[in-house]
mmCIF file of C-alpha atoms in Angstrom:
data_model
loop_
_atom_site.group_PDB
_atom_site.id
_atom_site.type_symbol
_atom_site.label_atom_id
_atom_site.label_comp_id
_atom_site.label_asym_id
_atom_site.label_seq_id
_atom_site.Cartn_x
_atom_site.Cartn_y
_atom_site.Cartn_z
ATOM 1 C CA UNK A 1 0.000 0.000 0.000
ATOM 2 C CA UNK A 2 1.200 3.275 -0.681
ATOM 3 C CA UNK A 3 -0.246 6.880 0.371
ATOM 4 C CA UNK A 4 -0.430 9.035 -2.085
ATOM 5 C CA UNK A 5 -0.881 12.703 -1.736
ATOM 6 C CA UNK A 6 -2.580 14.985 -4.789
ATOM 7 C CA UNK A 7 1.256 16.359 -5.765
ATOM 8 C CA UNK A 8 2.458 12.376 -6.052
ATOM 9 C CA UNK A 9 -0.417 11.205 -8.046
ATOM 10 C CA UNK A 10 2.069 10.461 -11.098
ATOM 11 C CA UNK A 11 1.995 6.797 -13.046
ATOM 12 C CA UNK A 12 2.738 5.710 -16.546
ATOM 13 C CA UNK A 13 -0.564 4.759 -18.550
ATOM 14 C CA UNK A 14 -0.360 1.378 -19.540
ATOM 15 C CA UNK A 15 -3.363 0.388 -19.769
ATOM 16 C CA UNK A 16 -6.211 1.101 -22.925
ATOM 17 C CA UNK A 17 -9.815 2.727 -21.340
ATOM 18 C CA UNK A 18 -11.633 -0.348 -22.062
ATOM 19 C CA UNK A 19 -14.216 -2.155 -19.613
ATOM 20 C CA UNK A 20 -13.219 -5.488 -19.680
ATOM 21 C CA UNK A 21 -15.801 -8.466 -19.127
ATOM 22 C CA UNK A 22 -15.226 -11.860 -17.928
ATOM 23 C CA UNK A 23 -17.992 -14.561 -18.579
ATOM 24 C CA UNK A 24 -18.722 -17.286 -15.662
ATOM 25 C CA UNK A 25 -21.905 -19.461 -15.116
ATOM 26 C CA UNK A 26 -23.980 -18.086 -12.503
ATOM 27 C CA UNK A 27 -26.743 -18.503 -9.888
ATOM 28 C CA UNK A 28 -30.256 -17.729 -10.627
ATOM 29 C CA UNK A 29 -32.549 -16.309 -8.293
ATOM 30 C CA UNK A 30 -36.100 -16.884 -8.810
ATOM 31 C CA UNK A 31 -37.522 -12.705 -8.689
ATOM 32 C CA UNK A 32 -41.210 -12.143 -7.420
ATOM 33 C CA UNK A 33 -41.785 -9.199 -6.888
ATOM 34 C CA UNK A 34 -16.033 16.722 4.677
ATOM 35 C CA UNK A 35 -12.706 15.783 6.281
ATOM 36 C CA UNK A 36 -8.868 15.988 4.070
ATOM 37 C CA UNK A 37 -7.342 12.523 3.572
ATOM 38 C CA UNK A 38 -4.531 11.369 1.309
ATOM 39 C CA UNK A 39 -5.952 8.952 -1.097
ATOM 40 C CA UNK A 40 -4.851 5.180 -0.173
ATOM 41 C CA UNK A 41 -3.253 3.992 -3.144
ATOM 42 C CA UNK A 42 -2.484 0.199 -4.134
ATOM 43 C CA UNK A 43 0.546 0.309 -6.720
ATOM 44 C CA UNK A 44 -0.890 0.206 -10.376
ATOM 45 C CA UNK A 45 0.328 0.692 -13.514
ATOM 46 C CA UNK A 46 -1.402 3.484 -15.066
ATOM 47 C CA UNK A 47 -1.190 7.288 -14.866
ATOM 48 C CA UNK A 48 -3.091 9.184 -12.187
ATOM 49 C CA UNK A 49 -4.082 13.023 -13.240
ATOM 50 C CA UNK A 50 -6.091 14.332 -10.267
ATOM 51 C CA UNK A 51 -7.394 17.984 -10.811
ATOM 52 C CA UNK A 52 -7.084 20.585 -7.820
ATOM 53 C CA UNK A 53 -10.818 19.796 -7.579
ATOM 54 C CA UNK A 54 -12.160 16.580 -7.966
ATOM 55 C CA UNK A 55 -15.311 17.366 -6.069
ATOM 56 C CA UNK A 56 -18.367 19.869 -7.074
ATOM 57 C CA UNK A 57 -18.905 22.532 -4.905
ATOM 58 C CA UNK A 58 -21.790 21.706 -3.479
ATOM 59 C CA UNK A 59 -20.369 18.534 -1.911
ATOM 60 C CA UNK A 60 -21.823 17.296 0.963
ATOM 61 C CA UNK A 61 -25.409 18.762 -0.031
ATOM 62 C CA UNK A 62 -28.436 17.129 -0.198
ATOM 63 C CA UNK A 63 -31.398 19.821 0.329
ATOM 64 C CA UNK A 64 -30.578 22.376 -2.777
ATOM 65 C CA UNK A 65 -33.222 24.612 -3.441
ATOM 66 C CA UNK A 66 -31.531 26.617 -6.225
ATOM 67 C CA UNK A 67 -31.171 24.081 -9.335
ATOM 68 C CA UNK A 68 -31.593 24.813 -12.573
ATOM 69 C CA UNK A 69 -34.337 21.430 -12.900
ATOM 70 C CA UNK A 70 -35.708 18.768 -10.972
ATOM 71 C CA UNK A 71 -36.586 15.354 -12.249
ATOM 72 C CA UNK A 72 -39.979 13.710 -11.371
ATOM 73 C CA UNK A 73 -38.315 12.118 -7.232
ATOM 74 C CA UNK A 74 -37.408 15.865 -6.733
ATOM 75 C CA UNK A 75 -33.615 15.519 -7.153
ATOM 76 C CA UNK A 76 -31.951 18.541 -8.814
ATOM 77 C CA UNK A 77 -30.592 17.521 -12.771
ATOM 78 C CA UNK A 78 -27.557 17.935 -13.928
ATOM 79 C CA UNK A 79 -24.114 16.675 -13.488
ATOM 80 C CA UNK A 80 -23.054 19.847 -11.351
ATOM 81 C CA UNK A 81 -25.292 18.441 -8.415
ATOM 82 C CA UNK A 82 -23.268 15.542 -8.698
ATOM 83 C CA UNK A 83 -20.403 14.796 -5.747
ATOM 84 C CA UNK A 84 -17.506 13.954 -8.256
ATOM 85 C CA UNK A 85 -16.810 16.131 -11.365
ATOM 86 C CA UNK A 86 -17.347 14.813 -15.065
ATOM 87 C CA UNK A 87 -13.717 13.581 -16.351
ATOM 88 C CA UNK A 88 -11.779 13.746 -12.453
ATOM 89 C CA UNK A 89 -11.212 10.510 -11.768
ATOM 90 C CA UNK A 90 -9.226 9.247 -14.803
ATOM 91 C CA UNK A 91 -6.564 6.411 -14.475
ATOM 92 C CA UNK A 92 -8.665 5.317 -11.496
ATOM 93 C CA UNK A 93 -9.741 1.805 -11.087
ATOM 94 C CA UNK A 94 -12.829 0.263 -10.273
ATOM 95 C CA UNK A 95 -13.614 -4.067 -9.877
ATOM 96 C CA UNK A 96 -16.878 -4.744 -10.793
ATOM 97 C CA UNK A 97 -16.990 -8.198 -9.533
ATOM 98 C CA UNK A 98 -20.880 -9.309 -9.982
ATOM 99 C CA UNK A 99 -21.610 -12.997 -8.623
ATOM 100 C CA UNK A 100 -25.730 -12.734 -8.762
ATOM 101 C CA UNK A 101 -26.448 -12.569 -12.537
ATOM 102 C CA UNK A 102 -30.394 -13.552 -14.034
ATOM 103 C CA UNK A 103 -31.998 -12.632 -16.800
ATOM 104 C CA UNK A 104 -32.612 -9.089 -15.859
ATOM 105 C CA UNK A 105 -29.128 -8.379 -14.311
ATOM 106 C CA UNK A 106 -27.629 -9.003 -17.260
ATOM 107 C CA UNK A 107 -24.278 -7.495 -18.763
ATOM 108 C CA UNK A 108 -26.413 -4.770 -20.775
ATOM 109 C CA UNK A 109 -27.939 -3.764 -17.006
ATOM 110 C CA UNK A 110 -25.013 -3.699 -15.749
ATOM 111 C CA UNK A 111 -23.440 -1.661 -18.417
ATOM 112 C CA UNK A 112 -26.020 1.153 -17.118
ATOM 113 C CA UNK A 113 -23.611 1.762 -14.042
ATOM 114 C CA UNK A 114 -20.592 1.147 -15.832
ATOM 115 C CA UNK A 115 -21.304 4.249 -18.463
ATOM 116 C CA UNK A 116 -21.981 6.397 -15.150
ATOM 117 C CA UNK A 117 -18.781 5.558 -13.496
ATOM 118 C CA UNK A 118 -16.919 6.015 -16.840
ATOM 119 C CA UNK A 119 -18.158 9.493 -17.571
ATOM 120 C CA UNK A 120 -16.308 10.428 -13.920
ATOM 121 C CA UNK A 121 -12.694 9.040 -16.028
ATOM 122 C CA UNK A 122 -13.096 5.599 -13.955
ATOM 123 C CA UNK A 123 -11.659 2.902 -16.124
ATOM 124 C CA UNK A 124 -13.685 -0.243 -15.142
ATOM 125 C CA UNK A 125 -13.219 -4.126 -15.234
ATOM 126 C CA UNK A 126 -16.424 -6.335 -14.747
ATOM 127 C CA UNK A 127 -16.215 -9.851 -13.619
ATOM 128 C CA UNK A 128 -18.415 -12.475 -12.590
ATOM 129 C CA UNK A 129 -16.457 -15.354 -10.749
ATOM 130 C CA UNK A 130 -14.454 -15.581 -7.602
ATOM 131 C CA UNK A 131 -11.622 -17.048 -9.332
ATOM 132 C CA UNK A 132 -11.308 -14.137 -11.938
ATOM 133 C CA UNK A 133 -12.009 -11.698 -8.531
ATOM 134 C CA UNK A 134 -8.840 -13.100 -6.956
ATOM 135 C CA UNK A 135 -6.541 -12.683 -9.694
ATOM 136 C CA UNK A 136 -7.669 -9.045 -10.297
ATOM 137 C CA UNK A 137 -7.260 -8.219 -6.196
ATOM 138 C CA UNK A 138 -4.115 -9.469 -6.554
ATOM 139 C CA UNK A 139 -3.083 -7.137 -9.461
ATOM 140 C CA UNK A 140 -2.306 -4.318 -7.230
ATOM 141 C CA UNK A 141 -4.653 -2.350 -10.330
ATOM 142 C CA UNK A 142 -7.669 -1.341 -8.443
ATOM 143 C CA UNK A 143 -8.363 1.494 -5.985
ATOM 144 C CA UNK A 144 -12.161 -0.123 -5.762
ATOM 145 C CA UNK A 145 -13.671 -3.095 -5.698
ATOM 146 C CA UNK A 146 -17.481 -3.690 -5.971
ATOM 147 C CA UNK A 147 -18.557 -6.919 -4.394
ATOM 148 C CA UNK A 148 -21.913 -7.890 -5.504
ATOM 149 C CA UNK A 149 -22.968 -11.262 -3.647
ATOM 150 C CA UNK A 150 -24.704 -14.094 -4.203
ATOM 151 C CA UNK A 151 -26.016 -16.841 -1.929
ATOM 152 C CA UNK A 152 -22.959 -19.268 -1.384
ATOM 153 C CA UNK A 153 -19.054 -18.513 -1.731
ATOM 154 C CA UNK A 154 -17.340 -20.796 -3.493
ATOM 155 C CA UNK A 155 -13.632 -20.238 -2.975
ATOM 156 C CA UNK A 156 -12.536 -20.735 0.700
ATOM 157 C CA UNK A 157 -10.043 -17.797 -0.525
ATOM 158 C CA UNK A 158 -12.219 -15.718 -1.486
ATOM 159 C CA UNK A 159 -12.651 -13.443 1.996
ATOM 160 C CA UNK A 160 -8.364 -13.723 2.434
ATOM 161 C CA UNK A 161 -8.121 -12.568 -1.120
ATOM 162 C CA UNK A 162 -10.697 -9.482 0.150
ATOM 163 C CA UNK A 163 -9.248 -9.090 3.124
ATOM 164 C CA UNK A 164 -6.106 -7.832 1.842
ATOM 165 C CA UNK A 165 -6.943 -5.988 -0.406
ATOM 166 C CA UNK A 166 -8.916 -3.824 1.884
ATOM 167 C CA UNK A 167 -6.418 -4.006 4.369
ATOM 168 C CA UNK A 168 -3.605 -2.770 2.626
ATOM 169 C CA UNK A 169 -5.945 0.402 0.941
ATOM 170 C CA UNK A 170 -8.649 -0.901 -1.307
ATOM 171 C CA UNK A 171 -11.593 0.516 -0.899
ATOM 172 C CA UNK A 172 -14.825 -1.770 -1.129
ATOM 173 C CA UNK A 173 -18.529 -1.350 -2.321
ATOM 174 C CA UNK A 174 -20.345 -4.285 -0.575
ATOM 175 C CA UNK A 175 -23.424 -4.684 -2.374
ATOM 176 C CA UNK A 176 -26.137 -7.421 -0.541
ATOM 177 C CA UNK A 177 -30.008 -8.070 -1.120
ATOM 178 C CA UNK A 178 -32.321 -10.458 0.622
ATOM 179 C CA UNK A 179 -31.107 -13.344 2.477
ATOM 180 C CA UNK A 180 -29.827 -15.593 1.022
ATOM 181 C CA UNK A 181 -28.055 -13.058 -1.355
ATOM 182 C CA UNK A 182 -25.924 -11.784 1.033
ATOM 183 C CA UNK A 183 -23.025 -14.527 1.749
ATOM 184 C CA UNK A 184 -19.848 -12.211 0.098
ATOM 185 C CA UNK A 185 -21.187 -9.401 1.785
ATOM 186 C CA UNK A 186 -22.259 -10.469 5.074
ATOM 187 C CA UNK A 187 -18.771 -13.233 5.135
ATOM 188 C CA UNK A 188 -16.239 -10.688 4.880
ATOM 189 C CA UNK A 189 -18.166 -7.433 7.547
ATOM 190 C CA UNK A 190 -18.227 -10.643 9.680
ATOM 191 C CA UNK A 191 -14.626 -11.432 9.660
ATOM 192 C CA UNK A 192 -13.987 -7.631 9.671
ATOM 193 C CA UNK A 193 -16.640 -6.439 11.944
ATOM 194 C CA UNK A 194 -18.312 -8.764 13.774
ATOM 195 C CA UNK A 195 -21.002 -7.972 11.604
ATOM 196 C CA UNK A 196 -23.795 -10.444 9.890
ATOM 197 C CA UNK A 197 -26.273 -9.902 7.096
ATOM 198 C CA UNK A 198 -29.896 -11.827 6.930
ATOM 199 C CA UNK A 199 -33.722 -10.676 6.045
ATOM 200 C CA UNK A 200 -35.962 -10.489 3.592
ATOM 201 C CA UNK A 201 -38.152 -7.168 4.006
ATOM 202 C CA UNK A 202 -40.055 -6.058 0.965
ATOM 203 C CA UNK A 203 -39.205 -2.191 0.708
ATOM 204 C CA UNK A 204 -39.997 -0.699 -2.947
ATOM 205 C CA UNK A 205 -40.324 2.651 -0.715
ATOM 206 C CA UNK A 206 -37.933 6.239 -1.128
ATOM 207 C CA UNK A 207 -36.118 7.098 1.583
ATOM 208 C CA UNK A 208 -35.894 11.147 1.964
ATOM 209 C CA UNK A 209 -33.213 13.576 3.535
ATOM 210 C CA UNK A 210 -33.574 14.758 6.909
ATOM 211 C CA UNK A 211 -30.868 16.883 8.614
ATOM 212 C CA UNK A 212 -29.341 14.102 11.119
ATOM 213 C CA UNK A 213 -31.565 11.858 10.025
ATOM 214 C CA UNK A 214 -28.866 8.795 9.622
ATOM 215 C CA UNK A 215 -31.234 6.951 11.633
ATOM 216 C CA UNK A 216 -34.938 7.794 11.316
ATOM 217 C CA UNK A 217 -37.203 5.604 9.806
ATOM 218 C CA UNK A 218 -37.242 6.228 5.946
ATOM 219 C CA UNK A 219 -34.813 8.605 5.944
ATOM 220 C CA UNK A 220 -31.063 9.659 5.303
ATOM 221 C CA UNK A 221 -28.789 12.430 6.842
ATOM 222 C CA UNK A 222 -26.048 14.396 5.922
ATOM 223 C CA UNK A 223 -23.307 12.603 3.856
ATOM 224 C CA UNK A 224 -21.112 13.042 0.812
ATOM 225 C CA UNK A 225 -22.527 10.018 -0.892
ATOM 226 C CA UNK A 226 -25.703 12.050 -0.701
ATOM 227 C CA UNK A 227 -24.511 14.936 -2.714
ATOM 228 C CA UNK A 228 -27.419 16.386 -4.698
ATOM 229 C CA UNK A 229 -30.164 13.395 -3.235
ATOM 230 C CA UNK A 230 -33.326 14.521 -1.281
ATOM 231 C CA UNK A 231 -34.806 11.446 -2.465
ATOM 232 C CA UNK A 232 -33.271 8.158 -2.760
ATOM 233 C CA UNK A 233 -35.040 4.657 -3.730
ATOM 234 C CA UNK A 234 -33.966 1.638 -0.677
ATOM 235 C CA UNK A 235 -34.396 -1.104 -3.258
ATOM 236 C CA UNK A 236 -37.066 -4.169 -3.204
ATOM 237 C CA UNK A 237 -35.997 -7.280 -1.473
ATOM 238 C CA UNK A 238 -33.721 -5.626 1.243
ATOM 239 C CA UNK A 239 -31.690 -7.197 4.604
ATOM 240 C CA UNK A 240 -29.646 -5.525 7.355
ATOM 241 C CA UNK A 241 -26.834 -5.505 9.401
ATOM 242 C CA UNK A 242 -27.045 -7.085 12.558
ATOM 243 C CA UNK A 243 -23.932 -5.900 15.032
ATOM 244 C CA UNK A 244 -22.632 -8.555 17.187
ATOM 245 C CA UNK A 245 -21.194 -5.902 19.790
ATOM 246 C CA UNK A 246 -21.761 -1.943 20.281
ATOM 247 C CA UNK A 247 -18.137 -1.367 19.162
ATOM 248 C CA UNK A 248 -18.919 -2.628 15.426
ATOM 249 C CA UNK A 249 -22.206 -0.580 15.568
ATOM 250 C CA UNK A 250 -19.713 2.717 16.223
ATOM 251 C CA UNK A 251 -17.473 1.783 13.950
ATOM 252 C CA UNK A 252 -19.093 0.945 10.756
ATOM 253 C CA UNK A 253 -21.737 3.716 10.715
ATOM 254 C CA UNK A 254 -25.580 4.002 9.620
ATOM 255 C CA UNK A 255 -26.041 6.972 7.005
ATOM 256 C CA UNK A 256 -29.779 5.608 5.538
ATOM 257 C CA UNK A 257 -32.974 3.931 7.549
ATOM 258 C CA UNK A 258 -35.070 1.930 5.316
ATOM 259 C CA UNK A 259 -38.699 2.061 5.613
ATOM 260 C CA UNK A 260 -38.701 -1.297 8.258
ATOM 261 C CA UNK A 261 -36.388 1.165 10.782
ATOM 262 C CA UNK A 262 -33.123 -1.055 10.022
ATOM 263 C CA UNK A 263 -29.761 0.409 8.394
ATOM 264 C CA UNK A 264 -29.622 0.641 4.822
ATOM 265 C CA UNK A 265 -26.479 1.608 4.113
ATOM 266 C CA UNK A 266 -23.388 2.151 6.059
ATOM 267 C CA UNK A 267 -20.082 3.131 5.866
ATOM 268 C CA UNK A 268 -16.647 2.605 7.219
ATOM 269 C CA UNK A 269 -14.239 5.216 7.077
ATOM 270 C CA UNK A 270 -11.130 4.589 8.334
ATOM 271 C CA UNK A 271 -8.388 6.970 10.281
ATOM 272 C CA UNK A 272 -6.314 8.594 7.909
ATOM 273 C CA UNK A 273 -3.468 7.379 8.861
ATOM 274 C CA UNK A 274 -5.141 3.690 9.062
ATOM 275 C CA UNK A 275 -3.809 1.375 5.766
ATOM 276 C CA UNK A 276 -7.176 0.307 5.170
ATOM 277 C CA UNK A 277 -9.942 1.704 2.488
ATOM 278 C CA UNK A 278 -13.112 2.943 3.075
ATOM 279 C CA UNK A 279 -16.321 0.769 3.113
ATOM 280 C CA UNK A 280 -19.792 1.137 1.615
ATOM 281 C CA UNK A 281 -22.738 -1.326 2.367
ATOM 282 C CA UNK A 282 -25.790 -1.260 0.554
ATOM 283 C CA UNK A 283 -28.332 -3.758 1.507
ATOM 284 C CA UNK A 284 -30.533 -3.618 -1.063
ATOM 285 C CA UNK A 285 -28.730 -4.268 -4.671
ATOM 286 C CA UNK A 286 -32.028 -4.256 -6.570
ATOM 287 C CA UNK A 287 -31.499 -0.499 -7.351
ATOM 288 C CA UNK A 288 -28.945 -1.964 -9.390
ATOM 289 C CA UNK A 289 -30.650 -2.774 -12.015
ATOM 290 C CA UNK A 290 -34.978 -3.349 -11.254
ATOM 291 C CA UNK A 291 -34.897 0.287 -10.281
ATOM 292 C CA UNK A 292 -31.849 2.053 -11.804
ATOM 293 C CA UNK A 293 -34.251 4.654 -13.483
ATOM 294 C CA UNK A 294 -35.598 5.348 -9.692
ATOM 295 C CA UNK A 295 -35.266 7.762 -7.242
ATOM 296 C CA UNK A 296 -31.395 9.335 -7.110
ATOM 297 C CA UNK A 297 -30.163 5.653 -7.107
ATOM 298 C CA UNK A 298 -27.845 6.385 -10.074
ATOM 299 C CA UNK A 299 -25.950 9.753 -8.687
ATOM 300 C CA UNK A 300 -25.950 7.764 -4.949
ATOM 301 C CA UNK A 301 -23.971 5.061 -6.616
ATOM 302 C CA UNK A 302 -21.719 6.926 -8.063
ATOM 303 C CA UNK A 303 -21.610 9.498 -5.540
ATOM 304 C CA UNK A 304 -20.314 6.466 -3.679
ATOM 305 C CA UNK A 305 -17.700 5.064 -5.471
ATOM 306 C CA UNK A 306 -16.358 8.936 -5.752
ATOM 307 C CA UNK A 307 -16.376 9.132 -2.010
ATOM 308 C CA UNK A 308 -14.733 5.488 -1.619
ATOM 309 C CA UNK A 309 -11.267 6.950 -2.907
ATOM 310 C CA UNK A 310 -10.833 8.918 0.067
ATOM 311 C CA UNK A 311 -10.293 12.837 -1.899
ATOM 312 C CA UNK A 312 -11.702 15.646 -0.389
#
């Protein structure tokens, strides 16, 4: 792992700006229904240009009242009232590694977030088995990896493979839905944490800002990965945390209530002088691709893996 400050953010491109796809058989499930960090770097091969501002100035705000539009959920338009600017995060590295795949999450819905994340200068790779998500940990390429789980694991190296990359800077966006979905997810917060996944509530409802409202019912509070969101969808077939001790409850933090008054998402964000990446959990990965059109679910995503890097 190395540290990397704004002035040292200097590699030699070697790599094309391609997304990259690996194809894997996968499991069906039957569907019914604002603080100054250095960025934690693993070593890569490719350039990193990072301008003086990689954030919009209205980070960190949800409630704007002076937009030029609003779409039909209430959330101001344009890509100014996003958290990361258009083109800032080029020669950054994202791991799409997607082990839940049907007939609806498919690689064309999943090229819907993957055009987002590439209009912020993200090159991405998209995977879909553990074995493929190994190797590319291991590659010392990616800043981010996106874990999107299934209902059983696989590779008994999976987790160790995970572990270390987030332990020696890699940030992670833990993506989970109803139980039994939720093994990658809910395996490695429990090694980590102390932390478990399970449920199966039926949400379909929008969560809406409220100053400090991290943990009211329905609602989110004040958080970069909110940046230009009053409204945000929770997803359909949703679980939660469940915190084996009040230390893991402190540590990895609530930032959105779902409708059933459990945690929606959370976050982990390290010291900064801690080796680790950040963490984002979203328990309800449905918005993914049932309800990508939905309420602010595609700026929160990316919002999210903007914020993951650690810039401010």
């Amino acid at each position: 792992m190395v540290a990397i400050t704004r002035a040292a953010l200097a590699r030699q491109l070697s790599s094309p700006y391609t997304t990259r796809t690996v194809a894997s058989s996968t499991v069906s499930k039957k569907y019914t229904k604002k603080k100054k960090r250095t960025v934690k770097q693993r070593t890569s091969s490719s350039t990193i240009s990072l301008p003086l501002q990689s954030y919009n100035e209205i980070a960190g705000k949800s409630n704007i009242t002076d937009a030029n539009g609003y779409d039909r959920y209430g959330n101001p338009t344009g890509r100014e009232y996003d958290l990361g600017r258009d083109g800032a995060f080029m020669g950054f590295h994202i791991l799409i590694a997607q082990f839940y795949s049907d007939a609806q999450f498919n690689d064309a819905a999943m090229q819907l977030p993957i055009d987002q994340l590439k209009s912020k200068g993200f090159q991405v790779t998209h995977v879909k088995t553990e074995d493929a998500c190994i190797t590319e940990l291991a590659s010392n390429y990616y800043q981010i990896a996106w874990i999107i789980s299934t209902n059983q694991i696989q590779n008994s190296k999976f987790i160790t493979a995970l572990t270390a990359f987030h332990s020696t800077g890699g940030a992670i966006f833990l993506f989970a839905d109803n139980t039994p979905y939720v093994c990658h997810a809910s395996e490695f917060l429990r090694t980590k944490f102390g932390i478990t996944l399970e449920g199966n509530y039926y949400g379909g409802k929008i969560m809406t800002f409220k100053e400090n409202g991290h943990q009211q019912i329905g609602s989110f509070g004040e958080h970069q990965i909110f940046t230009g969101i009053t409204n945000l969808f929770e997803g359909i077939t949703i679980c939660h945390p469940v915190y084996s001790t009040p230390t893991s409850r402190e540590v990895f933090v609530t930032i959105a209530t779902a409708s059933d008054d459990n945690s929606s998402i959370a976050v982990y964000d390290p010291s900064p002088t801690s080796t680790e990446g950040r963490l984002c959990l979203d328990c309800g990965w449905t918005k993914l691709y049932v309800n990508w059109d939905s309420a602010g679910t595609a700026r929160y995503i990316v919002n999210a893996s903007c914020w993951l890097l650690g810039i401010s």
